Amino acid sequence: MAEFVRLQRHGAIALIVIDNPPVNALSQPVRQGLCQAFQAAEADPEVRAVTLVCAGNTFIAGADIKEFGQPPQAPSLPEVVSLIENSQTPSVAVIHGTALGGGLEVALGCHYRIARADARVGLPEVKLGLLPGAGGTQRLPRLAGVEQALEMIVGGQPIGAAEALEQHIVDQLFEGDPVEAGLAYAQRLLDEGRGPRRTGELSVPGTDSAELIAARHAEVARRTPGLFAPLRCIAAVEAATRLPLAEGLARERELFAECLDSPQRGALVHAFFAERQAGKIDDLAPGVEPRPIRTAAVIGGGTMGVGIALCFANAGVPVKLLEINEEALQRALQRARETYAASVRRGSLSEQAMEQRLALVKGVTDYAALADADLVIEAVFEDMAVKQQVFERLDAVCKPGAILASNTSSLDLNQIAAFTRRPEDVVGLHFFSPANVMRLLEVVRGEKTSQEVLATAMAIGKRLKKVAVVVGVCDGFVGNRMLFQYGREAEFLLEEGATPQQVDGALRTFGMAMGPFAVRDLSGLDIGQAIRKRQRAILPAQLEFPTVADRLCAAGMLGQKTGVGYYRYEPGNRTPLDNPALAPMLEAASREKGLERKTLDERYIVERCLFALVNEGAKILEEGIAQRASDIDVIYLNGYGFPAFRGGPMYYADSLGLDKVLARVRELHARCGDWWQPAPLLERLAAEGRTFSQWQAARLQSERSTRSAP
């Protein structure tokens, strides 16, 4: 018997226990152990039922990530699940914690399933560019029907135990100890004389599956164009409606192999591991512990400040929200209530939960009320003089050991920290709007930020369920510094002959969630104008700036807030329409630069914008502003709408070949000027035939060797 699987006898019941900490992943030894345990139970004439449970805090939470990308080792998971289902001895899977991916497929192979009331089940493989490959697409529709199976397999989101019971995925809910509940249920099976009930022998319920499948196919093609795995998931579920189990399983394996060979699968797996790696601070000394954060405060009750306050309330942390006067404070508190009320209307939050969370948000107008806060986050106007006033006052009133954080998106955190007598306690916490929705959190490390404060900031991110990434201090940090290059090139394309619709359309086809001009209209063109004015004052004079945005701002066309920007908007409608006033502005901008407007092809538009991201990302890496190339990918995947199936800008460049990227960068440098000065790291890696990923791995190995040296 494999060391991670135990077989115990309880009278006529065989208890099989998986014990593979921390999440009972389906490693090869676990798969082997399951086969041996079920075979031993089957061979024992005194065993009349089998109970499958897991030790620790969860049922099987999925595949073993250590085996990702490795050659398959026998027994395969489909073989394990088939062996369990074909057993002549009735079996019950006892689910607690989570049963995800292969874990749920193992449970579906068992003849009966019970779940603790707080458990969750799901098939999230689509998020890694795959589909369930051990019978999940064939067995789940036979239990829950086509509509629910499509929702879980194509959407990839887990469901709670109560819904799983309602959908016939599990047979009963229980409270308390899984072993006791599992043995009791197995005894009941024996008492009632029930034998095996094989999911694979059931028929798919319902008769309108063709219509459901066609509708879901059309929806996926419309909402996520270019994605490979979701359409294969649909095809696999369709096979369950038309084929007997054996043929359906064979079709599932064919479709699984197609997904496995897709470049998108590699990109999504990269994104998965990159997010796990991003939470690690490379040079954090051993033994550094985060400070306890029991209470928080936010300065500024605008959209961003309120969103940040709600993040803490959502996490159960009491938070004070400070505004300059009572009138502004009441507006902020009303904004908080309206935000939660919208969630209640959508059905994603109960009235009771809304009131509980709002009770954690206390409005104040006096800085003295922040004296006991463990963490204070400033979210005021992006102006250094305003930041100075705030931090000088916080320095005066906050207790020793309180962390003072700035939500600045681009200003010099070191200068901000210098406004206090405790720069070691100052850190950047750059949330993205809307803060209560967006997952990304840039944790900005100042030159004097202590390791303890940095570790606390990362712990805060995890507590708020954010994807926290450490970045260094520079203009715009990582995300916005790169975005400036991307947006600038998009504007230059307008001067060369493109329209906002063409640029946005090309980048949406590539997979971006929104085009750059739709994004600017959404956030407001006046925000970018303030940044441009500051950059023009500090950047070298020979660098040329585009002028279309300046013309729009001068005309009072600031985007959705004024009803017109790069696009025009009808009252109460965010659908972008053509702005007839823009065409003469584009013509004037082209004439001023001496450019003859011409038609631009889609590939050129995409490369002009994305290679600007990559080139700047390479500079950021060499400067040490980002710890890893994969951290840059995480930032763009979670904060800037970069398509996950492309892996992020740095991974995408690797997949194209850095020599090809560099050739285009050099061409644009010769034609478009010093904005396109090739990054030395890009030149070096292209010459060596290496990738950003390889450079990152080599640097990590070197650092490990240095740390382990005597």
XYZ file of C-alpha atoms in Angstrom:
710
model
C 0.000 0.000 0.000
C 1.381 3.437 -0.913
C 2.383 5.568 2.070
C -0.224 8.266 1.319
C -3.242 5.924 1.272
C -4.353 3.737 4.191
C -6.879 0.908 4.261
C -8.656 0.129 7.538
C -11.395 -2.369 8.369
C -14.466 -1.319 10.353
C -16.483 -4.494 10.414
C -17.925 -4.992 6.927
C -16.801 -1.525 5.836
C -13.383 -0.760 4.346
C -12.238 2.752 5.211
C -9.790 4.163 2.645
C -7.970 7.271 3.894
C -5.921 9.570 1.664
C -3.323 11.464 3.679
C -1.155 13.589 1.376
C -0.695 17.008 3.018
C -1.471 19.787 2.533
C -4.354 19.296 0.040
C -4.360 15.544 -0.703
C -3.270 16.177 -4.283
C -3.528 13.294 -6.730
C 0.160 12.523 -7.065
C 1.320 9.258 -8.624
C 1.741 7.582 -5.199
C -1.810 8.594 -4.267
C -3.206 7.240 -7.535
C -1.268 4.020 -7.062
C -2.435 3.764 -3.470
C -6.064 4.255 -4.439
C -5.857 1.450 -6.985
C -4.266 -0.907 -4.465
C -6.739 -0.003 -1.718
C -9.859 -0.463 -3.852
C -8.489 -3.710 -5.288
C -7.730 -5.003 -1.789
C -11.214 -4.080 -0.583
C -12.745 -5.794 -3.608
C -10.747 -8.928 -2.979
C -11.729 -9.156 0.702
C -14.883 -11.315 0.972
C -15.798 -9.739 4.328
C -15.872 -6.195 2.918
C -19.368 -5.205 1.790
C -18.929 -1.405 1.414
C -16.130 1.126 0.985
C -15.852 4.614 2.465
C -13.330 7.020 0.913
C -12.231 9.937 3.103
C -9.312 12.354 3.255
C -7.265 13.412 6.263
C -6.642 17.063 7.095
C -8.707 20.053 6.097
C -9.905 18.983 2.662
C -10.922 16.231 0.301
C -8.779 15.880 -2.834
C -8.211 19.464 -4.028
C -6.948 18.484 -7.484
C -3.876 17.334 -9.361
C -0.353 17.503 -7.972
C 1.126 20.699 -9.400
C 4.610 19.189 -9.097
C 3.657 16.873 -11.963
C 2.615 19.696 -14.313
C 4.592 19.425 -17.522
C 6.064 16.030 -16.541
C 5.599 12.808 -18.554
C 2.508 10.916 -17.310
C 3.079 8.094 -14.843
C 0.845 5.069 -14.410
C -1.739 4.620 -13.204
C -3.481 7.469 -14.972
C -6.375 9.197 -13.227
C -8.943 7.929 -15.786
C -7.787 4.386 -14.969
C -8.198 5.027 -11.245
C -11.695 6.465 -11.619
C -12.818 3.619 -13.900
C -11.494 1.046 -11.439
C -13.472 2.686 -8.600
C -16.668 2.928 -10.627
C -16.470 -0.656 -11.940
C -15.996 -2.126 -8.465
C -18.662 -4.572 -7.353
C -18.516 -3.216 -3.791
C -20.598 -0.086 -3.201
C -18.459 2.951 -2.349
C -19.174 6.365 -0.856
C -16.964 9.449 -1.199
C -17.036 11.689 1.869
C -16.294 15.279 0.839
C -15.126 18.023 3.173
C -13.219 21.175 2.328
C -12.992 21.123 -1.448
C -13.276 18.463 -4.127
C -11.814 20.116 -7.196
C -10.778 18.870 -10.615
C -9.559 15.308 -10.356
C -10.809 15.251 -6.770
C -14.393 15.652 -7.891
C -13.803 13.164 -10.714
C -12.697 10.569 -8.149
C -15.838 11.317 -6.138
C -17.976 10.928 -9.285
C -16.383 7.509 -9.778
C -17.631 6.448 -6.358
C -21.170 5.093 -6.290
C -22.474 7.558 -3.685
C -21.310 10.938 -2.412
C -21.945 12.861 0.784
C -20.589 16.328 1.570
C -20.111 18.380 4.679
C -22.358 21.421 4.609
C -19.420 23.834 4.189
C -17.749 21.892 1.363
C -17.294 23.075 -2.222
C -16.996 21.068 -5.421
C -15.893 22.070 -8.903
C -14.097 21.326 -12.151
C -11.814 24.349 -12.729
C -9.536 22.823 -15.395
C -10.658 25.344 -18.018
C -8.716 28.002 -16.087
C -5.526 26.130 -16.969
C -6.513 25.756 -20.608
C -7.675 22.179 -20.120
C -10.880 20.219 -19.644
C -11.644 17.543 -17.032
C -9.849 14.513 -18.448
C -10.868 11.714 -16.083
C -14.550 11.464 -16.932
C -15.781 14.726 -15.438
C -17.346 15.888 -18.699
C -19.145 12.551 -19.070
C -20.278 11.790 -15.535
C -21.288 15.250 -14.285
C -23.963 15.771 -17.006
C -25.445 12.368 -16.102
C -25.999 13.577 -12.544
C -26.649 17.305 -12.780
C -27.897 17.698 -16.339
C -26.364 19.528 -19.269
C -27.051 23.090 -18.156
C -25.386 22.713 -14.758
C -22.506 20.697 -16.214
C -21.823 23.388 -18.799
C -21.920 26.056 -16.093
C -19.401 24.244 -13.913
C -17.079 22.921 -16.617
C -17.028 25.890 -19.006
C -17.199 28.493 -16.241
C -14.779 26.678 -13.946
C -16.311 28.076 -10.737
C -16.934 25.724 -7.784
C -20.321 25.492 -6.086
C -21.297 24.968 -2.468
C -22.485 21.727 -0.938
C -26.134 22.814 -0.728
C -26.227 23.530 -4.452
C -24.390 20.281 -5.167
C -27.151 18.442 -3.272
C -29.828 20.318 -5.197
C -28.115 19.400 -8.471
C -27.873 15.693 -7.494
C -24.068 15.781 -7.479
C -24.047 14.646 -3.851
C -26.639 12.508 -2.087
C -26.602 13.926 1.425
C -25.097 16.686 3.561
C -23.539 16.096 6.942
C -22.018 17.998 9.862
C -19.074 17.009 12.001
C -16.415 14.370 11.488
C -16.073 12.989 7.909
C -15.007 9.518 9.069
C -17.997 9.106 11.381
C -20.386 10.442 8.734
C -18.900 8.235 6.035
C -19.036 5.054 8.083
C -22.615 5.810 9.125
C -23.695 6.369 5.516
C -21.977 3.170 4.361
C -23.723 1.223 7.131
C -27.008 2.668 5.956
C -26.279 1.411 2.439
C -25.738 -2.052 3.878
C -28.835 -1.904 6.038
C -30.952 -0.918 3.041
C -29.343 -3.514 0.784
C -28.128 -0.987 -1.766
C -25.397 -2.035 -4.144
C -23.257 -0.123 -6.631
C -24.924 2.788 -8.456
C -22.596 3.703 -11.302
C -22.825 7.255 -12.577
C -21.599 6.190 -16.005
C -24.616 3.914 -16.456
C -27.087 6.776 -16.017
C -28.705 8.644 -18.886
C -28.246 12.384 -19.250
C -31.470 13.962 -17.925
C -33.503 16.358 -20.091
C -34.303 16.486 -23.781
C -33.332 20.017 -24.820
C -29.561 19.560 -24.620
C -28.888 20.486 -28.247
C -30.433 23.914 -27.767
C -28.545 24.478 -24.494
C -25.243 23.447 -26.039
C -25.730 25.659 -29.094
C -26.600 28.638 -26.904
C -23.549 28.160 -24.675
C -21.306 27.740 -27.715
C -22.536 31.034 -29.161
C -22.126 32.789 -25.813
C -18.524 31.588 -25.365
C -17.608 32.512 -28.924
C -18.994 35.999 -28.352
C -17.688 36.702 -24.845
C -14.266 35.024 -25.015
C -13.239 34.978 -28.673
C -10.016 33.137 -29.319
C -10.146 30.969 -26.194
C -9.388 27.345 -27.017
C -10.413 25.238 -24.011
C -14.006 26.445 -23.370
C -15.247 25.313 -26.770
C -13.607 21.905 -26.264
C -15.322 21.661 -22.882
C -18.649 22.207 -24.608
C -17.829 19.592 -27.232
C -16.971 17.075 -24.505
C -20.254 17.669 -22.663
C -22.087 17.309 -25.966
C -20.440 13.897 -26.377
C -22.017 12.818 -23.073
C -25.461 13.530 -24.537
C -24.870 11.456 -27.689
C -22.507 8.628 -26.804
C -22.365 5.717 -24.355
C -19.833 6.165 -21.573
C -16.889 4.334 -23.132
C -17.119 6.285 -26.398
C -17.731 9.537 -24.535
C -14.629 8.968 -22.422
C -12.594 8.340 -25.558
C -13.890 11.592 -27.066
C -13.065 13.409 -23.831
C -9.474 12.144 -24.019
C -9.164 13.320 -27.634
C -10.350 16.794 -26.691
C -8.151 16.791 -23.588
C -5.119 16.000 -25.752
C -5.998 18.891 -28.073
C -6.077 21.254 -25.111
C -2.834 19.828 -23.772
C -1.112 20.608 -27.070
C -2.526 24.136 -27.297
C -0.129 27.053 -26.690
C -2.881 28.572 -24.557
C -2.510 25.764 -22.039
C 1.159 26.662 -21.537
C 0.277 30.331 -21.089
C -2.461 29.624 -18.548
C -0.249 27.239 -16.566
C 2.445 29.943 -16.587
C -0.096 32.423 -15.248
C -1.102 29.963 -12.508
C 2.464 29.461 -11.276
C 3.360 33.128 -11.742
C 0.577 34.143 -9.370
C 1.829 31.693 -6.736
C 5.390 32.965 -7.122
C 4.398 36.637 -6.932
C 3.621 36.397 -3.230
C 7.240 35.588 -2.376
C 9.752 38.296 -1.453
C 13.128 37.124 -2.721
C 15.345 38.849 -0.154
C 13.113 38.649 2.909
C 15.211 37.591 5.878
C 14.227 34.352 7.653
C 12.020 34.838 10.663
C 10.485 38.179 9.646
C 6.903 38.221 10.900
C 4.100 40.569 9.784
C 2.669 43.023 12.281
C -0.881 42.330 13.478
C -3.460 44.486 11.678
C -6.622 44.655 13.763
C -7.912 48.058 12.634
C -7.409 50.153 9.529
C -8.192 53.645 8.286
C -8.527 55.264 4.870
C -7.974 58.947 4.076
C -10.279 60.166 1.299
C -13.869 59.218 0.557
C -13.800 59.289 -3.234
C -14.438 56.250 -5.391
C -11.008 54.789 -4.655
C -11.030 55.532 -0.923
C -14.473 54.032 -0.437
C -13.491 50.975 -2.472
C -10.414 50.433 -0.273
C -12.494 50.808 2.886
C -14.940 48.189 1.575
C -12.035 45.794 0.991
C -11.315 45.860 4.716
C -14.974 45.578 5.659
C -15.298 42.574 3.340
C -12.388 40.977 5.199
C -13.998 41.664 8.578
C -11.517 44.385 9.576
C -12.944 47.511 11.256
C -12.011 50.569 9.172
C -12.349 54.304 9.685
C -13.024 56.494 6.649
C -11.821 60.089 6.989
C -13.128 63.021 4.949
C -12.496 66.768 5.231
C -15.986 67.681 6.471
C -19.310 66.137 7.424
C -20.936 66.772 4.050
C -18.169 65.010 2.147
C -18.180 62.204 4.697
C -21.898 61.549 4.288
C -21.455 61.382 0.515
C -18.701 58.820 1.016
C -20.760 56.695 3.390
C -23.700 56.843 0.999
C -21.399 55.705 -1.804
C -20.382 52.729 0.341
C -24.025 51.824 1.003
C -24.938 52.144 -2.683
C -22.035 49.914 -3.687
C -23.209 47.174 -1.344
C -26.839 47.718 -2.321
C -25.934 46.994 -5.938
C -24.468 43.648 -4.805
C -27.679 42.899 -2.921
C -29.728 43.612 -6.051
C -27.505 41.248 -8.051
C -28.024 38.551 -5.450
C -24.323 38.271 -4.583
C -24.772 39.698 -1.064
C -27.540 39.393 1.501
C -29.124 42.354 3.274
C -27.821 41.022 6.569
C -24.262 40.742 5.257
C -24.483 44.284 3.853
C -25.460 45.708 7.236
C -22.758 43.711 9.001
C -20.097 45.055 6.672
C -21.352 48.627 6.774
C -21.203 48.454 10.579
C -17.438 47.948 10.250
C -17.032 51.252 8.347
C -16.962 54.263 10.677
C -16.871 57.761 9.237
C -14.662 60.416 10.880
C -13.556 63.964 10.082
C -10.746 64.405 12.625
C -7.232 62.967 12.171
C -7.078 62.433 15.933
C -9.613 59.611 15.490
C -6.886 57.623 13.676
C -4.573 57.478 16.683
C -5.254 53.796 17.382
C -5.213 52.512 13.776
C -2.710 49.763 12.939
C -2.702 50.742 9.260
C -3.663 53.985 7.522
C -3.972 54.230 3.735
C -3.979 57.599 1.998
C -6.205 57.796 -1.082
C -6.333 61.528 -1.818
C -5.729 63.550 -4.988
C -2.571 62.635 -6.924
C -0.607 65.748 -6.014
C 2.619 65.760 -4.014
C 1.702 68.863 -2.002
C -1.567 67.230 -0.913
C 0.249 64.014 -0.013
C 2.712 66.019 2.085
C -0.064 67.576 4.140
C -1.655 64.187 4.763
C 1.521 62.358 5.779
C 2.753 65.109 8.054
C -0.555 64.970 9.915
C -0.534 61.166 10.058
C 3.021 61.214 11.393
C 1.854 63.494 14.182
C -1.201 61.510 15.308
C -0.594 57.826 14.518
C 0.786 55.512 17.186
C 4.313 54.089 17.024
C 4.380 50.987 14.829
C 1.384 52.038 12.736
C 1.929 51.466 9.031
C 1.431 54.542 6.860
C 0.552 53.598 3.279
C 0.008 55.592 0.127
C -2.280 54.565 -2.702
C -0.334 56.751 -5.144
C -0.287 55.359 -8.672
C 2.879 57.107 -9.843
C 4.381 59.586 -7.363
C 7.754 59.086 -5.643
C 7.108 57.006 -2.531
C 10.544 57.864 -1.128
C 9.667 61.542 -1.196
C 6.342 60.780 0.478
C 8.092 58.734 3.184
C 10.468 61.645 3.822
C 7.502 63.743 4.974
C 7.453 61.571 8.106
C 9.907 60.812 10.897
C 9.352 57.089 10.315
C 10.083 56.302 6.656
C 10.665 52.669 7.607
C 6.921 52.412 8.350
C 5.849 53.845 4.984
C 4.845 51.575 2.091
C 2.868 51.921 -1.115
C -0.411 50.031 -1.448
C -1.511 50.784 -5.000
C -5.062 49.491 -5.392
C -6.772 49.407 -8.771
C -10.215 50.826 -9.414
C -12.769 49.695 -8.439
C -10.690 48.675 -5.423
C -13.343 46.361 -3.972
C -13.450 44.400 -7.245
C -9.993 44.458 -8.862
C -7.655 41.724 -7.635
C -4.302 43.434 -8.195
C -2.378 45.221 -5.444
C 1.035 46.716 -6.200
C 3.014 46.760 -2.949
C 5.550 49.539 -3.400
C 8.766 49.102 -1.465
C 10.496 52.364 -0.612
C 14.235 52.571 -0.099
C 13.661 52.710 3.692
C 10.592 50.449 4.000
C 11.388 47.857 6.652
C 11.188 44.155 5.893
C 8.593 43.761 8.624
C 6.379 46.415 7.016
C 6.855 44.844 3.585
C 5.896 41.410 4.926
C 2.852 42.962 6.605
C 1.791 44.640 3.356
C 1.919 41.309 1.524
C -0.044 39.643 4.343
C -2.650 42.402 4.078
C -2.977 41.714 0.372
C -3.618 38.037 1.043
C -6.120 38.869 3.772
C -8.013 41.153 1.388
C -7.938 38.355 -1.242
C -5.777 40.442 -3.555
C -2.956 39.339 -5.829
C -0.146 41.310 -4.198
C 3.076 41.978 -6.126
C 6.159 43.749 -4.765
C 7.447 46.599 -6.954
C 10.102 49.266 -6.578
C 9.936 53.040 -6.758
C 9.902 54.763 -10.145
C 7.446 56.916 -12.063
C 4.346 54.734 -12.374
C 5.954 51.710 -10.656
C 5.467 48.689 -12.950
C 1.903 48.711 -14.281
C 1.429 52.407 -15.023
C 5.006 52.952 -16.183
C 4.481 50.317 -18.852
C 0.945 51.514 -19.567
C 2.294 54.952 -20.420
C 4.375 53.424 -23.228
C 1.403 51.384 -24.467
C -1.009 54.321 -24.422
C 1.484 56.701 -25.997
C 1.997 54.382 -28.971
C -1.765 53.956 -29.335
C -2.053 57.756 -29.590
C 0.775 57.952 -32.115
C -1.194 55.438 -34.212
C -4.072 57.945 -34.312
C -1.682 60.538 -35.751
C -0.457 58.060 -38.375
C -3.945 57.309 -39.664
C -5.816 54.945 -37.343
C -9.099 55.651 -35.583
C -9.880 54.761 -31.958
C -12.241 52.059 -33.222
C -9.469 50.438 -35.279
C -6.918 50.467 -32.480
C -9.351 49.265 -29.822
C -10.730 46.611 -32.164
C -7.289 45.213 -33.010
C -6.313 44.927 -29.366
C -9.638 43.386 -28.374
C -9.174 40.807 -31.121
C -5.764 40.067 -29.607
C -7.629 39.432 -26.372
C -7.376 42.627 -24.315
C -10.453 43.159 -22.151
C -10.810 46.741 -23.436
C -9.040 48.890 -25.989
C -6.825 51.753 -24.743
C -9.182 54.522 -25.843
C -12.263 52.960 -24.275
C -10.220 52.633 -21.060
C -9.197 56.283 -21.163
C -12.766 57.408 -21.701
C -13.810 55.281 -18.734
C -11.192 56.658 -16.325
C -11.330 60.245 -17.580
C -8.905 62.014 -19.903
C -8.123 64.678 -17.299
C -6.293 62.080 -15.184
C -3.889 61.318 -18.003
C -3.452 65.009 -18.734
C -2.117 65.687 -15.245
C 0.420 62.869 -15.643
C 1.475 64.100 -19.107
C 2.093 67.615 -17.804
C 4.321 66.276 -15.060
C 6.223 63.982 -17.428
C 6.790 66.689 -20.011
C 8.464 68.735 -17.307
C 10.884 65.980 -16.269
C 11.535 63.876 -19.403
C 14.208 64.743 -22.006
C 13.134 67.499 -24.373
C 13.865 65.452 -27.501
C 11.095 62.982 -26.652
C 8.009 63.811 -28.686
C 4.508 63.488 -27.215
C 1.250 62.793 -29.072
C -1.288 65.609 -28.938
C -4.755 64.161 -29.613
C -5.589 63.740 -25.916
C -4.531 67.336 -25.270
C -6.911 68.541 -27.965
C -9.807 66.579 -26.473
C -9.106 67.931 -22.980
C -8.910 71.492 -24.300
C -12.338 71.003 -25.856
C -13.761 69.692 -22.554
C -14.161 66.172 -23.955
C -13.028 64.121 -20.980
C -14.661 60.772 -21.730
C -17.719 59.178 -20.175
C -17.924 61.790 -17.416
C -18.698 64.477 -20.021
C -20.509 62.201 -22.482
C -17.809 62.573 -25.128
C -14.114 61.774 -25.464
C -12.502 59.484 -27.997
C -16.060 58.206 -28.336
C -19.506 59.669 -27.810
C -21.947 58.300 -25.199
C -25.699 58.600 -24.921
C -27.033 59.577 -21.465
C -27.166 56.537 -19.196
C -25.441 54.322 -21.769
C -21.771 53.293 -21.800
C -21.823 52.002 -25.380
C -19.091 53.860 -27.318
C -20.345 55.648 -30.432
C -18.494 57.600 -33.090
C -17.448 61.105 -32.020
C -17.796 63.274 -35.149
C -15.743 66.056 -33.541
C -12.689 63.793 -33.344
C -11.974 63.412 -37.073
C -10.875 67.048 -37.628
C -8.711 66.820 -34.505
C -6.959 63.745 -35.928
C -6.415 65.496 -39.240
C -4.983 68.553 -37.481
C -2.649 66.424 -35.332
C -1.325 64.620 -38.424
C -0.761 67.887 -40.324
C 1.062 69.399 -37.365
C 3.499 66.459 -37.340
C 3.865 66.486 -41.128
C 2.339 63.026 -41.418
C 0.232 61.747 -44.293
C -2.587 59.667 -42.868
C -2.622 56.084 -44.121
C -4.337 52.769 -43.476
C -2.634 50.686 -40.776
C -2.911 46.905 -40.614
C -3.993 45.079 -37.480
C -0.687 43.307 -36.864
C 1.199 46.595 -36.939
C -1.254 48.143 -34.468
C -0.897 45.229 -32.032
C 2.906 45.077 -32.261
C 3.291 48.826 -31.920
C 1.399 48.782 -28.613
C 2.480 45.452 -27.124
C 6.167 45.628 -27.974
C 6.268 48.991 -26.211
C 5.081 47.112 -23.110
C 7.707 44.413 -23.526
C 10.609 46.796 -24.131
C 9.719 48.837 -21.050
C 9.215 45.663 -19.038
C 12.757 44.589 -19.903
C 14.092 47.926 -18.622
C 12.081 47.517 -15.427
C 13.568 44.067 -14.854
C 17.143 45.232 -15.329
C 16.567 48.156 -12.973
C 15.216 45.787 -10.310
C 11.835 47.548 -10.140
C 10.178 44.129 -10.549
C 11.526 40.993 -8.900
C 10.637 38.714 -11.785
C 9.443 38.735 -15.387
C 6.493 36.649 -14.221
C 5.573 39.371 -11.694
C 5.112 41.765 -14.605
C 2.844 39.200 -16.236
C 0.804 38.871 -13.029
C 0.384 42.648 -12.850
C -0.870 42.863 -16.425
C -3.124 39.821 -16.165
C -4.815 41.028 -12.982
C -4.808 44.789 -13.357
C -4.767 45.717 -17.027
C -6.987 43.245 -18.851
C -4.181 41.353 -20.598
C -5.578 38.027 -21.854
C -4.662 35.134 -19.574
C -4.403 32.769 -22.533
C -1.438 34.874 -23.761
C 0.333 34.472 -20.410
C 1.214 38.143 -19.900
C 3.373 40.519 -21.963
C 6.749 39.013 -21.020
C 5.598 35.429 -21.547
C 4.010 36.471 -24.835
C 7.327 37.964 -25.978
C 9.097 34.734 -25.032
C 6.583 32.731 -27.066
C 7.172 34.912 -30.134
C 10.938 34.818 -29.780
C 12.893 37.739 -28.325
C 14.941 38.018 -31.527
C 11.755 38.791 -33.465
C 10.585 41.271 -30.856
C 13.963 43.022 -30.838
C 14.015 43.274 -34.643
C 10.721 45.154 -34.605
C 11.823 47.342 -31.676
C 14.983 48.319 -33.576
C 12.948 49.111 -36.664
C 10.626 51.349 -34.660
C 13.597 52.967 -32.922
C 15.061 53.964 -36.277
C 11.749 55.338 -37.531
C 10.036 56.691 -34.403
C 12.854 57.977 -32.217
C 14.231 57.529 -28.712
C 11.030 56.270 -27.095
C 11.989 52.994 -28.774
C 15.575 52.766 -27.486
C 15.963 48.977 -27.125
C 16.276 47.706 -23.574
C 19.800 46.342 -22.948
C 18.361 43.196 -21.344
C 16.217 42.548 -24.419
C 19.265 42.947 -26.660
C 21.384 40.664 -24.493
C 18.810 37.875 -24.207
C 18.012 37.996 -27.920
C 21.708 37.694 -28.736
C 22.074 34.726 -26.379
C 18.939 33.003 -27.667
C 17.412 33.053 -24.184
C 14.011 34.038 -22.865
C 12.876 36.203 -19.962
C 11.734 33.011 -18.224
C 15.180 31.444 -18.576
C 16.856 34.639 -17.346
C 14.535 34.666 -14.340
C 15.247 30.997 -13.526
C 19.016 31.509 -13.815
C 18.938 34.570 -11.579
C 16.852 32.756 -8.979
C 19.295 29.830 -8.979
C 22.216 32.224 -8.572
C 20.543 33.958 -5.618
C 19.815 30.619 -3.953
C 23.441 29.569 -4.372
C 24.625 32.848 -2.886
C 22.306 32.539 0.130
C 23.345 28.925 0.793
C 27.086 29.626 0.507
C 28.926 29.512 3.859
